[in-house]
Amino acid sequence: MSNAPELSNQIIWLTGASSGIGEAVAEMLASRCKTLYISARSEDKLNALAKHHSNVKALPCDITDPSSLADAAKIIEQESGYLDTLIANAGTCEYVDVNNYEADMFRRVLETNFLGLTNTVGAALTLLKGSKRGYIVGVSSSVSFLPMPRAQAYGASKAAVSHYLEAMKADLAGCGIDVSVVSPGFVKTPLTDVNDFPMPMLMEVDKAAQAMINGIERRQWHIQFPKRFTIMLNIIGHLPAFIRHRLTAKMSRSNAS
């Protein structure tokens, strides 16, 4: 979106800031914004990052606990009075094994990736309405473009995030609050380091963080990277169903010879 407010004037709250893309985004934003509140469950990691920047404040909390988020939002209100930008980045990933099916996995992943994000928005919304032009950035995934083998829990949670954010964009337009959705491809982080399958066009975390911040600065509706990978998934996702199903079935371990 054009005429986006300068980051240098903004009070920003970033969740999932202790590792991966969140940590890299926090490092880059620290020198660019007025005040940066960083949240995760790992208080030690947050404090280690915050001690190097006078404008960065560690705000440990658990996004699956609404009362924990409410306490964090109260601190922001007391210290700053309002919030310009929320970057709801915290998330997790687990993969399904159809030969050892675990139904409880879906609850865990959805509770963090989807309900955790909606909890975070709920805690921040009043603060964002106090800004001259509030902004919500939610991190989804490019896996939402195409249902992939083993990604039933993760993909469903991220598809829910994308749907939720687009609906919120419509409902918050009248409040003057912008909304963006971020759809990364494979990024080298502690979450992907444990993956035991090929990750096409794997992106270094610093490059991913820079791409994300570039989109945030423009308040671009859909921030996706790396572009070649996300475009490829989009194209496959729009193919006729019988072609999609053949392609994804070939990727499935249960069909491997």
PDB file of N, CA and C in Angstrom, residues 6-96:
ATOM      1  N   GLU A   6       6.502   5.772   7.943  1.00  0.00           N
ATOM      2  CA  GLU A   6       7.908   5.390   8.070  1.00  0.00           C
ATOM      3  C   GLU A   6       8.103   4.495   9.299  1.00  0.00           C
ATOM      4  N   LEU A   7       8.920   3.471   9.155  1.00  0.00           N
ATOM      5  CA  LEU A   7       9.199   2.585  10.280  1.00  0.00           C
ATOM      6  C   LEU A   7       9.849   3.334  11.432  1.00  0.00           C
ATOM      7  N   SER A   8      10.617   4.360  11.134  1.00  0.00           N
ATOM      8  CA  SER A   8      11.350   5.095  12.166  1.00  0.00           C
ATOM      9  C   SER A   8      10.427   5.747  13.186  1.00  0.00           C
ATOM     10  N   ASN A   9       9.155   5.948  12.830  1.00  0.00           N
ATOM     11  CA  ASN A   9       8.199   6.575  13.738  1.00  0.00           C
ATOM     12  C   ASN A   9       7.306   5.567  14.447  1.00  0.00           C
ATOM     13  N   GLN A  10       7.551   4.284  14.239  1.00  0.00           N
ATOM     14  CA  GLN A  10       6.584   3.278  14.673  1.00  0.00           C
ATOM     15  C   GLN A  10       6.961   2.545  15.952  1.00  0.00           C
ATOM     16  N   ILE A  11       5.904   2.190  16.693  1.00  0.00           N
ATOM     17  CA  ILE A  11       6.006   1.283  17.834  1.00  0.00           C
ATOM     18  C   ILE A  11       5.505  -0.075  17.339  1.00  0.00           C
ATOM     19  N   ILE A  12       6.378  -1.078  17.406  1.00  0.00           N
ATOM     20  CA  ILE A  12       6.115  -2.382  16.783  1.00  0.00           C
ATOM     21  C   ILE A  12       6.184  -3.488  17.827  1.00  0.00           C
ATOM     22  N   TRP A  13       5.287  -4.449  17.707  1.00  0.00           N
ATOM     23  CA  TRP A  13       5.297  -5.649  18.560  1.00  0.00           C
ATOM     24  C   TRP A  13       5.488  -6.856  17.659  1.00  0.00           C
ATOM     25  N   LEU A  14       6.548  -7.626  17.917  1.00  0.00           N
ATOM     26  CA  LEU A  14       6.908  -8.795  17.117  1.00  0.00           C
ATOM     27  C   LEU A  14       6.885 -10.039  17.991  1.00  0.00           C
ATOM     28  N   THR A  15       6.095 -11.042  17.600  1.00  0.00           N
ATOM     29  CA  THR A  15       6.097 -12.315  18.326  1.00  0.00           C
ATOM     30  C   THR A  15       6.969 -13.328  17.592  1.00  0.00           C
ATOM     31  N   GLY A  16       7.353 -14.374  18.311  1.00  0.00           N
ATOM     32  CA  GLY A  16       8.242 -15.379  17.723  1.00  0.00           C
ATOM     33  C   GLY A  16       9.614 -14.810  17.427  1.00  0.00           C
ATOM     34  N   ALA A  17      10.098 -13.938  18.321  1.00  0.00           N
ATOM     35  CA  ALA A  17      11.325 -13.180  18.048  1.00  0.00           C
ATOM     36  C   ALA A  17      12.600 -13.852  18.532  1.00  0.00           C
ATOM     37  N   SER A  18      12.493 -15.031  19.147  1.00  0.00           N
ATOM     38  CA  SER A  18      13.675 -15.633  19.765  1.00  0.00           C
ATOM     39  C   SER A  18      14.497 -16.500  18.828  1.00  0.00           C
ATOM     40  N   SER A  19      13.956 -16.829  17.646  1.00  0.00           N
ATOM     41  CA  SER A  19      14.710 -17.679  16.719  1.00  0.00           C
ATOM     42  C   SER A  19      14.180 -17.514  15.298  1.00  0.00           C
ATOM     43  N   GLY A  20      14.900 -18.097  14.344  1.00  0.00           N
ATOM     44  CA  GLY A  20      14.436 -18.143  12.960  1.00  0.00           C
ATOM     45  C   GLY A  20      14.212 -16.787  12.325  1.00  0.00           C
ATOM     46  N   ILE A  21      13.186 -16.695  11.483  1.00  0.00           N
ATOM     47  CA  ILE A  21      12.879 -15.447  10.787  1.00  0.00           C
ATOM     48  C   ILE A  21      12.588 -14.336  11.789  1.00  0.00           C
ATOM     49  N   GLY A  22      11.885 -14.661  12.864  1.00  0.00           N
ATOM     50  CA  GLY A  22      11.544 -13.648  13.855  1.00  0.00           C
ATOM     51  C   GLY A  22      12.768 -12.991  14.455  1.00  0.00           C
ATOM     52  N   GLU A  23      13.763 -13.777  14.793  1.00  0.00           N
ATOM     53  CA  GLU A  23      14.998 -13.236  15.362  1.00  0.00           C
ATOM     54  C   GLU A  23      15.708 -12.342  14.350  1.00  0.00           C
ATOM     55  N   ALA A  24      15.765 -12.785  13.096  1.00  0.00           N
ATOM     56  CA  ALA A  24      16.428 -11.989  12.058  1.00  0.00           C
ATOM     57  C   ALA A  24      15.672 -10.687  11.792  1.00  0.00           C
ATOM     58  N   VAL A  25      14.342 -10.752  11.784  1.00  0.00           N
ATOM     59  CA  VAL A  25      13.535  -9.545  11.598  1.00  0.00           C
ATOM     60  C   VAL A  25      13.755  -8.581  12.762  1.00  0.00           C
ATOM     61  N   ALA A  26      13.806  -9.114  13.984  1.00  0.00           N
ATOM     62  CA  ALA A  26      14.039  -8.272  15.161  1.00  0.00           C
ATOM     63  C   ALA A  26      15.365  -7.542  15.059  1.00  0.00           C
ATOM     64  N   GLU A  27      16.410  -8.242  14.654  1.00  0.00           N
ATOM     65  CA  GLU A  27      17.736  -7.618  14.520  1.00  0.00           C
ATOM     66  C   GLU A  27      17.710  -6.484  13.498  1.00  0.00           C
ATOM     67  N   MET A  28      16.984  -6.685  12.401  1.00  0.00           N
ATOM     68  CA  MET A  28      16.938  -5.666  11.354  1.00  0.00           C
ATOM     69  C   MET A  28      16.032  -4.497  11.725  1.00  0.00           C
ATOM     70  N   LEU A  29      14.934  -4.790  12.412  1.00  0.00           N
ATOM     71  CA  LEU A  29      13.997  -3.728  12.775  1.00  0.00           C
ATOM     72  C   LEU A  29      14.528  -2.844  13.896  1.00  0.00           C
ATOM     73  N   ALA A  30      15.392  -3.405  14.740  1.00  0.00           N
ATOM     74  CA  ALA A  30      15.857  -2.675  15.916  1.00  0.00           C
ATOM     75  C   ALA A  30      16.421  -1.303  15.585  1.00  0.00           C
ATOM     76  N   SER A  31      17.133  -1.200  14.489  1.00  0.00           N
ATOM     77  CA  SER A  31      17.761   0.066  14.117  1.00  0.00           C
ATOM     78  C   SER A  31      16.856   0.936  13.240  1.00  0.00           C
ATOM     79  N   ARG A  32      15.646   0.449  12.957  1.00  0.00           N
ATOM     80  CA  ARG A  32      14.793   1.163  12.001  1.00  0.00           C
ATOM     81  C   ARG A  32      13.514   1.727  12.609  1.00  0.00           C
ATOM     82  N   CYS A  33      13.128   1.239  13.794  1.00  0.00           N
ATOM     83  CA  CYS A  33      11.850   1.698  14.343  1.00  0.00           C
ATOM     84  C   CYS A  33      12.049   2.462  15.650  1.00  0.00           C
ATOM     85  N   LYS A  34      11.000   3.117  16.089  1.00  0.00           N
ATOM     86  CA  LYS A  34      11.052   3.920  17.317  1.00  0.00           C
ATOM     87  C   LYS A  34      11.180   3.012  18.547  1.00  0.00           C
ATOM     88  N   THR A  35      10.279   2.057  18.679  1.00  0.00           N
ATOM     89  CA  THR A  35      10.302   1.106  19.787  1.00  0.00           C
ATOM     90  C   THR A  35       9.905  -0.267  19.255  1.00  0.00           C
ATOM     91  N   LEU A  36      10.642  -1.287  19.676  1.00  0.00           N
ATOM     92  CA  LEU A  36      10.348  -2.648  19.250  1.00  0.00           C
ATOM     93  C   LEU A  36      10.162  -3.525  20.473  1.00  0.00           C
ATOM     94  N   TYR A  37       8.944  -4.039  20.646  1.00  0.00           N
ATOM     95  CA  TYR A  37       8.661  -5.022  21.688  1.00  0.00           C
ATOM     96  C   TYR A  37       8.801  -6.408  21.068  1.00  0.00           C
ATOM     97  N   ILE A  38       9.598  -7.261  21.699  1.00  0.00           N
ATOM     98  CA  ILE A  38       9.826  -8.603  21.158  1.00  0.00           C
ATOM     99  C   ILE A  38       9.318  -9.653  22.142  1.00  0.00           C
ATOM    100  N   SER A  39       8.562 -10.612  21.607  1.00  0.00           N
ATOM    101  CA  SER A  39       7.943 -11.633  22.451  1.00  0.00           C
ATOM    102  C   SER A  39       8.267 -13.043  21.977  1.00  0.00           C
ATOM    103  N   ALA A  40       8.333 -13.938  22.938  1.00  0.00           N
ATOM    104  CA  ALA A  40       8.481 -15.380  22.752  1.00  0.00           C
ATOM    105  C   ALA A  40       8.398 -15.967  24.154  1.00  0.00           C
ATOM    106  N   ARG A  41       8.464 -17.272  24.266  1.00  0.00           N
ATOM    107  CA  ARG A  41       8.485 -17.880  25.601  1.00  0.00           C
ATOM    108  C   ARG A  41       9.880 -17.874  26.197  1.00  0.00           C
ATOM    109  N   SER A  42      10.916 -17.737  25.355  1.00  0.00           N
ATOM    110  CA  SER A  42      12.312 -17.831  25.798  1.00  0.00           C
ATOM    111  C   SER A  42      12.815 -16.472  26.287  1.00  0.00           C
ATOM    112  N   GLU A  43      12.628 -16.205  27.568  1.00  0.00           N
ATOM    113  CA  GLU A  43      12.993 -14.894  28.118  1.00  0.00           C
ATOM    114  C   GLU A  43      14.483 -14.612  27.980  1.00  0.00           C
ATOM    115  N   ASP A  44      15.335 -15.611  28.200  1.00  0.00           N
ATOM    116  CA  ASP A  44      16.783 -15.404  28.116  1.00  0.00           C
ATOM    117  C   ASP A  44      17.204 -14.949  26.723  1.00  0.00           C
ATOM    118  N   LYS A  45      16.636 -15.563  25.699  1.00  0.00           N
ATOM    119  CA  LYS A  45      16.991 -15.193  24.327  1.00  0.00           C
ATOM    120  C   LYS A  45      16.512 -13.784  24.006  1.00  0.00           C
ATOM    121  N   LEU A  46      15.332 -13.434  24.493  1.00  0.00           N
ATOM    122  CA  LEU A  46      14.813 -12.081  24.255  1.00  0.00           C
ATOM    123  C   LEU A  46      15.704 -11.047  24.933  1.00  0.00           C
ATOM    124  N   ASN A  47      16.087 -11.322  26.162  1.00  0.00           N
ATOM    125  CA  ASN A  47      16.939 -10.381  26.893  1.00  0.00           C
ATOM    126  C   ASN A  47      18.296 -10.218  26.230  1.00  0.00           C
ATOM    127  N   ALA A  48      18.839 -11.307  25.694  1.00  0.00           N
ATOM    128  CA  ALA A  48      20.132 -11.243  25.012  1.00  0.00           C
ATOM    129  C   ALA A  48      20.060 -10.351  23.785  1.00  0.00           C
ATOM    130  N   LEU A  49      18.935 -10.390  23.079  1.00  0.00           N
ATOM    131  CA  LEU A  49      18.765  -9.542  21.895  1.00  0.00           C
ATOM    132  C   LEU A  49      18.520  -8.088  22.299  1.00  0.00           C
ATOM    133  N   ALA A  50      17.688  -7.897  23.331  1.00  0.00           N
ATOM    134  CA  ALA A  50      17.290  -6.547  23.730  1.00  0.00           C
ATOM    135  C   ALA A  50      18.441  -5.745  24.338  1.00  0.00           C
ATOM    136  N   LYS A  51      19.385  -6.414  24.976  1.00  0.00           N
ATOM    137  CA  LYS A  51      20.430  -5.676  25.696  1.00  0.00           C
ATOM    138  C   LYS A  51      21.340  -4.884  24.760  1.00  0.00           C
ATOM    139  N   HIS A  52      21.317  -5.201  23.477  1.00  0.00           N
ATOM    140  CA  HIS A  52      22.168  -4.503  22.514  1.00  0.00           C
ATOM    141  C   HIS A  52      21.486  -3.277  21.904  1.00  0.00           C
ATOM    142  N   HIS A  53      20.217  -3.067  22.233  1.00  0.00           N
ATOM    143  CA  HIS A  53      19.467  -1.960  21.617  1.00  0.00           C
ATOM    144  C   HIS A  53      18.601  -1.275  22.667  1.00  0.00           C
ATOM    145  N   SER A  54      18.779   0.005  22.847  1.00  0.00           N
ATOM    146  CA  SER A  54      18.037   0.727  23.882  1.00  0.00           C
ATOM    147  C   SER A  54      16.544   0.827  23.582  1.00  0.00           C
ATOM    148  N   ASN A  55      16.175   0.699  22.312  1.00  0.00           N
ATOM    149  CA  ASN A  55      14.761   0.829  21.933  1.00  0.00           C
ATOM    150  C   ASN A  55      14.041  -0.516  21.814  1.00  0.00           C
ATOM    151  N   VAL A  56      14.732  -1.600  22.151  1.00  0.00           N
ATOM    152  CA  VAL A  56      14.130  -2.936  22.087  1.00  0.00           C
ATOM    153  C   VAL A  56      13.801  -3.412  23.489  1.00  0.00           C
ATOM    154  N   LYS A  57      12.566  -3.852  23.689  1.00  0.00           N
ATOM    155  CA  LYS A  57      12.104  -4.266  25.013  1.00  0.00           C
ATOM    156  C   LYS A  57      11.616  -5.711  24.962  1.00  0.00           C
ATOM    157  N   ALA A  58      12.188  -6.545  25.823  1.00  0.00           N
ATOM    158  CA  ALA A  58      11.787  -7.953  25.899  1.00  0.00           C
ATOM    159  C   ALA A  58      10.438  -8.065  26.606  1.00  0.00           C
ATOM    160  N   LEU A  59       9.534  -8.810  25.994  1.00  0.00           N
ATOM    161  CA  LEU A  59       8.183  -8.958  26.516  1.00  0.00           C
ATOM    162  C   LEU A  59       7.781 -10.433  26.428  1.00  0.00           C
ATOM    163  N   PRO A  60       8.370 -11.280  27.297  1.00  0.00           N
ATOM    164  CA  PRO A  60       8.089 -12.716  27.208  1.00  0.00           C
ATOM    165  C   PRO A  60       6.618 -13.019  27.455  1.00  0.00           C
ATOM    166  N   CYS A  61       6.067 -13.908  26.636  1.00  0.00           N
ATOM    167  CA  CYS A  61       4.681 -14.336  26.811  1.00  0.00           C
ATOM    168  C   CYS A  61       4.442 -15.597  25.992  1.00  0.00           C
ATOM    169  N   ASP A  62       3.286 -16.209  26.226  1.00  0.00           N
ATOM    170  CA  ASP A  62       2.890 -17.435  25.541  1.00  0.00           C
ATOM    171  C   ASP A  62       1.652 -17.127  24.709  1.00  0.00           C
ATOM    172  N   ILE A  63       1.753 -17.221  23.387  1.00  0.00           N
ATOM    173  CA  ILE A  63       0.630 -16.836  22.530  1.00  0.00           C
ATOM    174  C   ILE A  63      -0.565 -17.782  22.642  1.00  0.00           C
ATOM    175  N   THR A  64      -0.358 -18.960  23.216  1.00  0.00           N
ATOM    176  CA  THR A  64      -1.490 -19.876  23.413  1.00  0.00           C
ATOM    177  C   THR A  64      -2.249 -19.574  24.701  1.00  0.00           C
ATOM    178  N   ASP A  65      -1.771 -18.579  25.469  1.00  0.00           N
ATOM    179  CA  ASP A  65      -2.386 -18.198  26.738  1.00  0.00           C
ATOM    180  C   ASP A  65      -2.883 -16.758  26.646  1.00  0.00           C
ATOM    181  N   PRO A  66      -4.188 -16.546  26.449  1.00  0.00           N
ATOM    182  CA  PRO A  66      -4.708 -15.179  26.303  1.00  0.00           C
ATOM    183  C   PRO A  66      -4.378 -14.264  27.475  1.00  0.00           C
ATOM    184  N   SER A  67      -4.319 -14.797  28.688  1.00  0.00           N
ATOM    185  CA  SER A  67      -4.006 -13.948  29.837  1.00  0.00           C
ATOM    186  C   SER A  67      -2.555 -13.477  29.799  1.00  0.00           C
ATOM    187  N   SER A  68      -1.658 -14.328  29.301  1.00  0.00           N
ATOM    188  CA  SER A  68      -0.253 -13.949  29.145  1.00  0.00           C
ATOM    189  C   SER A  68      -0.116 -12.826  28.117  1.00  0.00           C
ATOM    190  N   LEU A  69      -0.852 -12.924  27.021  1.00  0.00           N
ATOM    191  CA  LEU A  69      -0.842 -11.881  26.001  1.00  0.00           C
ATOM    192  C   LEU A  69      -1.465 -10.584  26.523  1.00  0.00           C
ATOM    193  N   ALA A  70      -2.526 -10.716  27.305  1.00  0.00           N
ATOM    194  CA  ALA A  70      -3.173  -9.529  27.866  1.00  0.00           C
ATOM    195  C   ALA A  70      -2.212  -8.776  28.786  1.00  0.00           C
ATOM    196  N   ASP A  71      -1.419  -9.516  29.566  1.00  0.00           N
ATOM    197  CA  ASP A  71      -0.424  -8.882  30.437  1.00  0.00           C
ATOM    198  C   ASP A  71       0.632  -8.149  29.618  1.00  0.00           C
ATOM    199  N   ALA A  72       1.056  -8.766  28.511  1.00  0.00           N
ATOM    200  CA  ALA A  72       2.046  -8.126  27.642  1.00  0.00           C
ATOM    201  C   ALA A  72       1.478  -6.860  27.012  1.00  0.00           C
ATOM    202  N   ALA A  73       0.235  -6.935  26.539  1.00  0.00           N
ATOM    203  CA  ALA A  73      -0.401  -5.763  25.926  1.00  0.00           C
ATOM    204  C   ALA A  73      -0.565  -4.639  26.933  1.00  0.00           C
ATOM    205  N   LYS A  74      -0.822  -4.995  28.185  1.00  0.00           N
ATOM    206  CA  LYS A  74      -0.973  -3.973  29.233  1.00  0.00           C
ATOM    207  C   LYS A  74       0.337  -3.222  29.445  1.00  0.00           C
ATOM    208  N   ILE A  75       1.452  -3.924  29.363  1.00  0.00           N
ATOM    209  CA  ILE A  75       2.766  -3.275  29.502  1.00  0.00           C
ATOM    210  C   ILE A  75       2.988  -2.296  28.353  1.00  0.00           C
ATOM    211  N   ILE A  76       2.644  -2.703  27.137  1.00  0.00           N
ATOM    212  CA  ILE A  76       2.785  -1.800  25.988  1.00  0.00           C
ATOM    213  C   ILE A  76       1.913  -0.563  26.190  1.00  0.00           C
ATOM    214  N   GLU A  77       0.707  -0.771  26.659  1.00  0.00           N
ATOM    215  CA  GLU A  77      -0.202   0.364  26.887  1.00  0.00           C
ATOM    216  C   GLU A  77       0.365   1.317  27.939  1.00  0.00           C
ATOM    217  N   GLN A  78       0.907   0.761  29.017  1.00  0.00           N
ATOM    218  CA  GLN A  78       1.452   1.589  30.088  1.00  0.00           C
ATOM    219  C   GLN A  78       2.688   2.362  29.646  1.00  0.00           C
ATOM    220  N   GLU A  79       3.535   1.719  28.841  1.00  0.00           N
ATOM    221  CA  GLU A  79       4.791   2.339  28.436  1.00  0.00           C
ATOM    222  C   GLU A  79       4.661   3.240  27.218  1.00  0.00           C
ATOM    223  N   SER A  80       3.832   2.822  26.247  1.00  0.00           N
ATOM    224  CA  SER A  80       3.773   3.539  24.968  1.00  0.00           C
ATOM    225  C   SER A  80       2.402   4.122  24.651  1.00  0.00           C
ATOM    226  N   GLY A  81       1.365   3.584  25.230  1.00  0.00           N
ATOM    227  CA  GLY A  81       0.026   4.123  25.026  1.00  0.00           C
ATOM    228  C   GLY A  81      -0.726   3.535  23.843  1.00  0.00           C
ATOM    229  N   TYR A  82       0.003   3.088  22.840  1.00  0.00           N
ATOM    230  CA  TYR A  82      -0.620   2.540  21.635  1.00  0.00           C
ATOM    231  C   TYR A  82       0.403   1.690  20.894  1.00  0.00           C
ATOM    232  N   LEU A  83      -0.044   1.114  19.786  1.00  0.00           N
ATOM    233  CA  LEU A  83       0.815   0.259  18.963  1.00  0.00           C
ATOM    234  C   LEU A  83       0.547   0.566  17.498  1.00  0.00           C
ATOM    235  N   ASP A  84       1.628   0.748  16.723  1.00  0.00           N
ATOM    236  CA  ASP A  84       1.466   1.014  15.290  1.00  0.00           C
ATOM    237  C   ASP A  84       1.379  -0.268  14.477  1.00  0.00           C
ATOM    238  N   THR A  85       2.251  -1.222  14.790  1.00  0.00           N
ATOM    239  CA  THR A  85       2.333  -2.438  13.967  1.00  0.00           C
ATOM    240  C   THR A  85       2.467  -3.677  14.834  1.00  0.00           C
ATOM    241  N   LEU A  86       1.671  -4.684  14.527  1.00  0.00           N
ATOM    242  CA  LEU A  86       1.803  -6.003  15.125  1.00  0.00           C
ATOM    243  C   LEU A  86       2.312  -6.954  14.060  1.00  0.00           C
ATOM    244  N   ILE A  87       3.408  -7.656  14.355  1.00  0.00           N
ATOM    245  CA  ILE A  87       3.916  -8.695  13.465  1.00  0.00           C
ATOM    246  C   ILE A  87       3.740 -10.029  14.188  1.00  0.00           C
ATOM    247  N   ALA A  88       2.676 -10.750  13.832  1.00  0.00           N
ATOM    248  CA  ALA A  88       2.345 -12.023  14.479  1.00  0.00           C
ATOM    249  C   ALA A  88       3.079 -13.132  13.739  1.00  0.00           C
ATOM    250  N   ASN A  89       4.256 -13.437  14.215  1.00  0.00           N
ATOM    251  CA  ASN A  89       5.173 -14.330  13.512  1.00  0.00           C
ATOM    252  C   ASN A  89       5.320 -15.695  14.184  1.00  0.00           C
ATOM    253  N   ALA A  90       4.997 -15.805  15.459  1.00  0.00           N
ATOM    254  CA  ALA A  90       5.249 -17.048  16.200  1.00  0.00           C
ATOM    255  C   ALA A  90       4.521 -18.231  15.571  1.00  0.00           C
ATOM    256  N   GLY A  91       5.194 -19.367  15.534  1.00  0.00           N
ATOM    257  CA  GLY A  91       4.571 -20.550  14.956  1.00  0.00           C
ATOM    258  C   GLY A  91       5.391 -21.802  15.193  1.00  0.00           C
ATOM    259  N   THR A  92       4.820 -22.925  14.784  1.00  0.00           N
ATOM    260  CA  THR A  92       5.497 -24.207  14.931  1.00  0.00           C
ATOM    261  C   THR A  92       5.185 -25.074  13.720  1.00  0.00           C
ATOM    262  N   CYS A  93       5.848 -26.219  13.626  1.00  0.00           N
ATOM    263  CA  CYS A  93       5.599 -27.129  12.509  1.00  0.00           C
ATOM    264  C   CYS A  93       5.792 -28.566  12.968  1.00  0.00           C
ATOM    265  N   GLU A  94       4.826 -29.424  12.616  1.00  0.00           N
ATOM    266  CA  GLU A  94       4.950 -30.868  12.811  1.00  0.00           C
ATOM    267  C   GLU A  94       4.395 -31.548  11.574  1.00  0.00           C
ATOM    268  N   TYR A  95       4.964 -32.690  11.229  1.00  0.00           N
ATOM    269  CA  TYR A  95       4.556 -33.407  10.021  1.00  0.00           C
ATOM    270  C   TYR A  95       3.811 -34.690  10.354  1.00  0.00           C
ATOM    271  N   VAL A  96       2.828 -35.002   9.530  1.00  0.00           N
ATOM    272  CA  VAL A  96       1.974 -36.171   9.729  1.00  0.00           C
ATOM    273  C   VAL A  96       2.632 -37.420   9.141  1.00  0.00           C
TER     274      VAL A  96
END
